């Protein structure tokens, strides 16, 4: 199986928080993307209801939740590396790069999306997967990948970067909200961030992504129109 676009994140729910609208749009255009998650989210005991669960139990539940969210969003293929949640930075770097590259090469995507170097919110796991995916792609381990995108963040804005792709989730919100609800074990954190899921908050409305690397060059200049065309997305 192949997919033209692959998303690489740390935990089940990262994909929905950051890119549910883009994923749904790609799938609607006939390009269902693939998803690679470094962990099964087995340390995500944020909700009181799961405090007594073992890591194995919680990881298994979160993989099931991810399967439901994947169906809602139209994700073609979900892979888990099952590395330890919360401890990605301790993972042997060469091994981690090899595992990520193998997963990417299995799907042969032309574009890969991941966190920006600061992880977006600074989470150590987010920073680790960003670094490892960036290494795998830009150091020549993933021959099919022509473009690497980072989720847009405040730190990228401060560096003067601009988003190449912006997705308005307003009309996609029912699907994004359903995918968020699928991650029921994380619902308290989800509500803290998104509020009442029946409404799309103005500050959560847009998803944005910067083109970090293309064909060997960092931070190429590109119009949003070119970026959308390359991804097979409708011009906004
Ligand atoms: Zn995360």
Tab-separated table of C-alpha atoms and ligand atoms in Angstrom:
chain	number	residue	atom	x	y	z
A	1	UNK	CA	0.000	0.000	0.000
A	2	UNK	CA	1.150	3.537	-0.709
A	3	UNK	CA	-0.053	6.982	0.363
A	4	UNK	CA	0.937	10.321	-1.175
A	5	UNK	CA	1.116	12.042	2.206
A	6	UNK	CA	2.199	10.772	5.616
A	7	UNK	CA	1.791	12.379	9.022
A	8	UNK	CA	4.329	11.491	11.727
A	9	UNK	CA	3.490	12.392	15.319
A	10	UNK	CA	4.209	11.229	18.860
A	11	UNK	CA	0.839	10.311	20.399
A	12	UNK	CA	-2.632	9.207	19.313
A	13	UNK	CA	-4.650	12.471	19.208
A	14	UNK	CA	-1.741	14.668	17.950
A	15	UNK	CA	-2.999	14.043	14.396
A	16	UNK	CA	-6.495	15.243	15.262
A	17	UNK	CA	-5.439	18.234	17.379
A	18	UNK	CA	-3.151	19.577	14.662
A	19	UNK	CA	-4.272	18.288	11.311
A	20	UNK	CA	-7.740	16.704	11.305
A	21	UNK	CA	-8.946	19.248	8.753
A	22	UNK	CA	-6.010	18.686	6.400
A	23	UNK	CA	-6.296	14.906	6.730
A	24	UNK	CA	-10.047	14.963	6.037
A	25	UNK	CA	-9.529	17.278	3.045
A	26	UNK	CA	-6.812	15.057	1.547
A	27	UNK	CA	-9.018	12.031	1.972
A	28	UNK	CA	-12.010	13.814	0.413
A	29	UNK	CA	-9.843	14.623	-2.620
A	30	UNK	CA	-9.051	10.927	-3.070
A	31	UNK	CA	-5.646	10.967	-1.364
A	32	UNK	CA	-6.177	9.279	2.009
A	33	UNK	CA	-2.962	9.829	3.963
A	34	UNK	CA	-1.028	7.470	6.222
A	35	UNK	CA	-0.178	8.076	9.880
A	36	UNK	CA	2.855	7.023	11.902
A	37	UNK	CA	2.755	7.392	15.692
A	38	UNK	CA	5.904	6.871	17.734
A	39	UNK	CA	3.999	5.859	20.865
A	40	UNK	CA	0.608	4.393	21.742
A	41	UNK	CA	0.035	7.172	24.269
A	42	UNK	CA	0.463	4.754	27.155
A	43	UNK	CA	1.422	7.491	29.645
A	44	UNK	CA	-1.662	9.604	28.950
A	45	UNK	CA	-3.342	9.076	32.320
A	46	UNK	CA	-4.732	12.604	32.338
A	47	UNK	CA	-8.300	11.599	33.053
A	48	UNK	CA	-9.024	10.381	36.547
A	49	UNK	CA	-10.979	7.452	35.132
A	50	UNK	CA	-7.774	5.832	33.857
A	51	UNK	CA	-5.476	6.544	36.800
A	52	UNK	CA	-5.275	2.889	37.817
A	53	UNK	CA	-4.780	1.462	34.345
A	54	UNK	CA	-1.439	-0.072	33.448
A	55	UNK	CA	0.556	1.408	30.590
A	56	UNK	CA	-0.220	-1.684	28.517
A	57	UNK	CA	-3.963	-1.335	29.114
A	58	UNK	CA	-3.996	2.360	28.342
A	59	UNK	CA	-1.837	1.922	25.231
A	60	UNK	CA	-4.203	-0.756	23.902
A	61	UNK	CA	-7.239	1.451	24.563
A	62	UNK	CA	-5.638	4.419	22.853
A	63	UNK	CA	-4.807	2.350	19.774
A	64	UNK	CA	-8.497	1.404	19.600
A	65	UNK	CA	-9.503	5.054	19.978
A	66	UNK	CA	-7.041	5.924	17.219
A	67	UNK	CA	-8.657	3.373	14.908
A	68	UNK	CA	-12.026	5.095	15.366
A	69	UNK	CA	-10.532	8.557	14.778
A	70	UNK	CA	-8.752	7.231	11.669
A	71	UNK	CA	-12.060	6.066	10.259
A	72	UNK	CA	-13.677	9.442	10.954
A	73	UNK	CA	-10.818	11.305	9.257
A	74	UNK	CA	-10.271	8.900	6.348
A	75	UNK	CA	-6.724	7.833	7.224
A	76	UNK	CA	-5.607	4.944	5.017
A	77	UNK	CA	-3.057	3.324	7.307
A	78	UNK	CA	-1.982	3.792	10.940
A	79	UNK	CA	1.330	2.450	12.268
A	80	UNK	CA	2.579	2.519	15.847
A	81	UNK	CA	6.256	2.194	16.753
A	82	UNK	CA	5.139	1.524	20.377
A	83	UNK	CA	8.091	3.388	21.828
A	84	UNK	CA	7.704	4.533	25.459
A	85	UNK	CA	5.351	7.496	25.817
A	86	UNK	CA	7.091	10.354	27.619
A	87	UNK	CA	10.570	8.964	26.997
A	88	UNK	CA	11.146	9.313	23.258
A	89	UNK	CA	14.245	11.399	23.847
A	90	UNK	CA	15.872	8.413	25.548
A	91	UNK	CA	15.393	6.195	22.489
A	92	UNK	CA	18.565	5.282	20.640
A	93	UNK	CA	18.737	7.801	17.832
A	94	UNK	CA	20.089	5.568	15.060
A	95	UNK	CA	17.495	2.892	15.810
A	96	UNK	CA	14.699	5.467	15.985
A	97	UNK	CA	15.707	6.989	12.626
A	98	UNK	CA	15.799	3.532	11.084
A	99	UNK	CA	12.337	2.611	12.417
A	100	UNK	CA	10.822	5.885	11.204
A	101	UNK	CA	12.474	5.559	7.793
A	102	UNK	CA	11.214	1.979	7.417
A	103	UNK	CA	7.662	3.049	8.230
A	104	UNK	CA	7.835	5.973	5.805
A	105	UNK	CA	9.396	3.873	3.056
A	106	UNK	CA	6.648	1.279	3.367
A	107	UNK	CA	4.102	3.937	2.317
A	108	UNK	CA	6.307	5.789	-0.222
A	109	UNK	CA	4.825	9.257	0.432
A	110	UNK	CA	5.946	12.329	-1.514
A	111	UNK	CA	5.192	14.634	1.443
A	112	UNK	CA	5.668	14.152	5.189
A	113	UNK	CA	4.170	16.305	7.949
A	114	UNK	CA	5.470	16.460	11.519
A	115	UNK	CA	5.945	18.802	14.489
A	116	UNK	CA	8.223	21.824	14.243
A	117	UNK	CA	11.585	21.513	16.076
A	118	UNK	CA	10.184	22.983	19.313
A	119	UNK	CA	7.355	20.456	19.263
A	120	UNK	CA	4.745	23.183	18.955
A	121	UNK	CA	4.032	23.132	22.682
A	122	UNK	CA	7.532	22.158	23.829
A	123	UNK	CA	6.564	18.565	24.712
A	124	UNK	CA	9.799	16.502	24.752
A	125	UNK	CA	8.191	13.660	22.766
A	126	UNK	CA	6.999	16.124	20.123
A	127	UNK	CA	10.492	17.602	19.839
A	128	UNK	CA	12.020	14.124	19.587
A	129	UNK	CA	9.789	12.890	16.758
A	130	UNK	CA	10.311	16.182	14.893
A	131	UNK	CA	14.083	15.753	15.099
A	132	UNK	CA	14.031	12.090	14.094
A	133	UNK	CA	11.601	12.534	11.175
A	134	UNK	CA	13.617	15.534	9.965
A	135	UNK	CA	16.799	13.474	10.083
A	136	UNK	CA	15.224	10.488	8.317
A	137	UNK	CA	13.851	12.650	5.510
A	138	UNK	CA	16.619	15.220	5.001
A	139	UNK	CA	19.562	12.868	5.433
A	140	UNK	CA	18.501	10.678	2.562
A	141	UNK	CA	16.813	7.705	4.250
A	142	UNK	CA	13.415	8.232	2.594
A	143	UNK	CA	13.853	8.378	-1.163
A	144	UNK	CA	10.203	8.967	-2.062
A	145	UNK	CA	9.852	12.068	0.126
A	146	UNK	CA	10.259	15.343	-1.737
A	147	UNK	CA	8.767	17.695	0.832
A	148	UNK	CA	8.821	17.985	4.627
A	149	UNK	CA	6.219	20.155	6.321
A	150	UNK	CA	6.154	21.373	9.918
A	151	UNK	CA	2.999	22.200	11.829
A	152	UNK	CA	3.103	25.969	12.069
A	153	UNK	CA	3.970	27.383	15.493
A	154	UNK	CA	4.708	30.627	17.309
A	155	UNK	CA	8.431	29.901	17.200
A	156	UNK	CA	8.345	29.453	13.412
A	157	UNK	CA	6.470	32.755	13.132
A	158	UNK	CA	9.155	34.415	15.274
A	159	UNK	CA	11.793	33.073	12.888
A	160	UNK	CA	9.935	34.815	10.051
A	161	UNK	CA	8.492	31.658	8.496
A	162	UNK	CA	5.082	31.750	6.894
A	163	UNK	CA	2.582	28.931	6.434
A	164	UNK	CA	2.506	27.326	2.977
A	165	UNK	CA	-0.787	25.580	3.676
A	166	UNK	CA	-3.709	26.873	5.747
A	167	UNK	CA	-6.863	24.892	6.297
A	168	UNK	CA	-10.092	26.480	7.476
A	169	UNK	CA	-11.733	23.794	9.616
A	170	UNK	CA	-15.053	25.594	10.054
A	171	UNK	CA	-16.953	23.466	7.527
A	172	UNK	CA	-14.968	20.376	8.586
A	173	UNK	CA	-15.594	20.930	12.284
A	174	UNK	CA	-18.194	18.147	12.760
A	175	UNK	CA	-15.603	15.586	11.601
A	176	UNK	CA	-12.788	17.147	13.634
A	177	UNK	CA	-15.014	17.162	16.717
A	178	UNK	CA	-16.003	13.508	16.146
A	179	UNK	CA	-12.342	12.510	15.805
A	180	UNK	CA	-11.537	14.400	19.016
A	181	UNK	CA	-14.403	12.621	20.790
A	182	UNK	CA	-12.988	9.283	19.584
A	183	UNK	CA	-9.956	9.984	21.816
A	184	UNK	CA	-12.230	9.643	24.829
A	185	UNK	CA	-9.458	8.810	27.325
A	186	UNK	CA	-8.027	12.287	26.631
A	187	UNK	CA	-11.315	14.147	26.627
A	188	UNK	CA	-10.490	16.386	29.600
A	189	UNK	CA	-7.332	17.721	27.950
A	190	UNK	CA	-9.204	18.028	24.656
A	191	UNK	CA	-11.960	20.111	26.266
A	192	UNK	CA	-9.394	22.314	27.975
A	193	UNK	CA	-7.906	23.135	24.581
A	194	UNK	CA	-10.938	23.158	22.279
A	195	UNK	CA	-13.724	24.022	24.726
A	196	UNK	CA	-17.253	22.843	23.942
A	197	UNK	CA	-16.747	20.539	20.955
A	198	UNK	CA	-20.065	21.498	19.397
A	199	UNK	CA	-18.495	24.858	18.503
A	200	UNK	CA	-15.396	25.723	16.495
A	201	UNK	CA	-13.598	28.361	18.569
A	202	UNK	CA	-12.210	31.205	16.424
A	203	UNK	CA	-8.696	30.671	17.845
A	204	UNK	CA	-8.825	26.943	16.943
A	205	UNK	CA	-10.359	27.392	13.505
A	206	UNK	CA	-7.271	27.265	11.282
A	207	UNK	CA	-4.631	24.580	10.837
A	208	UNK	CA	-1.385	25.792	9.318
A	209	UNK	CA	1.765	24.142	8.009
A	210	UNK	CA	5.111	25.478	6.830
A	211	UNK	CA	7.168	23.907	4.064
A	212	UNK	CA	10.503	23.273	5.802
A	213	UNK	CA	12.401	21.307	3.188
A	214	UNK	CA	12.068	20.336	-0.449
A	215	UNK	CA	14.391	18.238	-2.612
A	216	UNK	CA	17.456	18.916	-0.469
A	217	UNK	CA	16.851	22.606	0.256
A	218	UNK	CA	15.663	24.049	3.574
A	219	UNK	CA	12.916	26.683	3.640
A	220	UNK	CA	12.169	26.963	-0.074
A	221	UNK	CA	9.931	29.812	-1.123
A	222	UNK	CA	6.590	28.703	-2.409
A	223	UNK	CA	3.182	30.221	-2.939
A	224	UNK	CA	0.208	28.714	-1.152
A	225	UNK	CA	-1.261	27.972	-4.570
A	226	UNK	CA	1.779	25.855	-5.561
A	227	UNK	CA	1.767	24.039	-2.226
A	228	UNK	CA	-1.939	23.209	-2.490
A	229	UNK	CA	-1.548	21.990	-6.067
A	230	UNK	CA	1.341	19.721	-5.128
A	231	UNK	CA	-0.758	18.167	-2.369
A	232	UNK	CA	-3.712	17.711	-4.729
A	233	UNK	CA	-5.845	20.082	-2.672
A	234	UNK	CA	-8.506	22.457	-3.981
A	235	UNK	CA	-7.336	26.060	-4.302
A	236	UNK	CA	-8.876	28.196	-1.594
B	1	LIG	ZN1	1.274	14.658	21.764
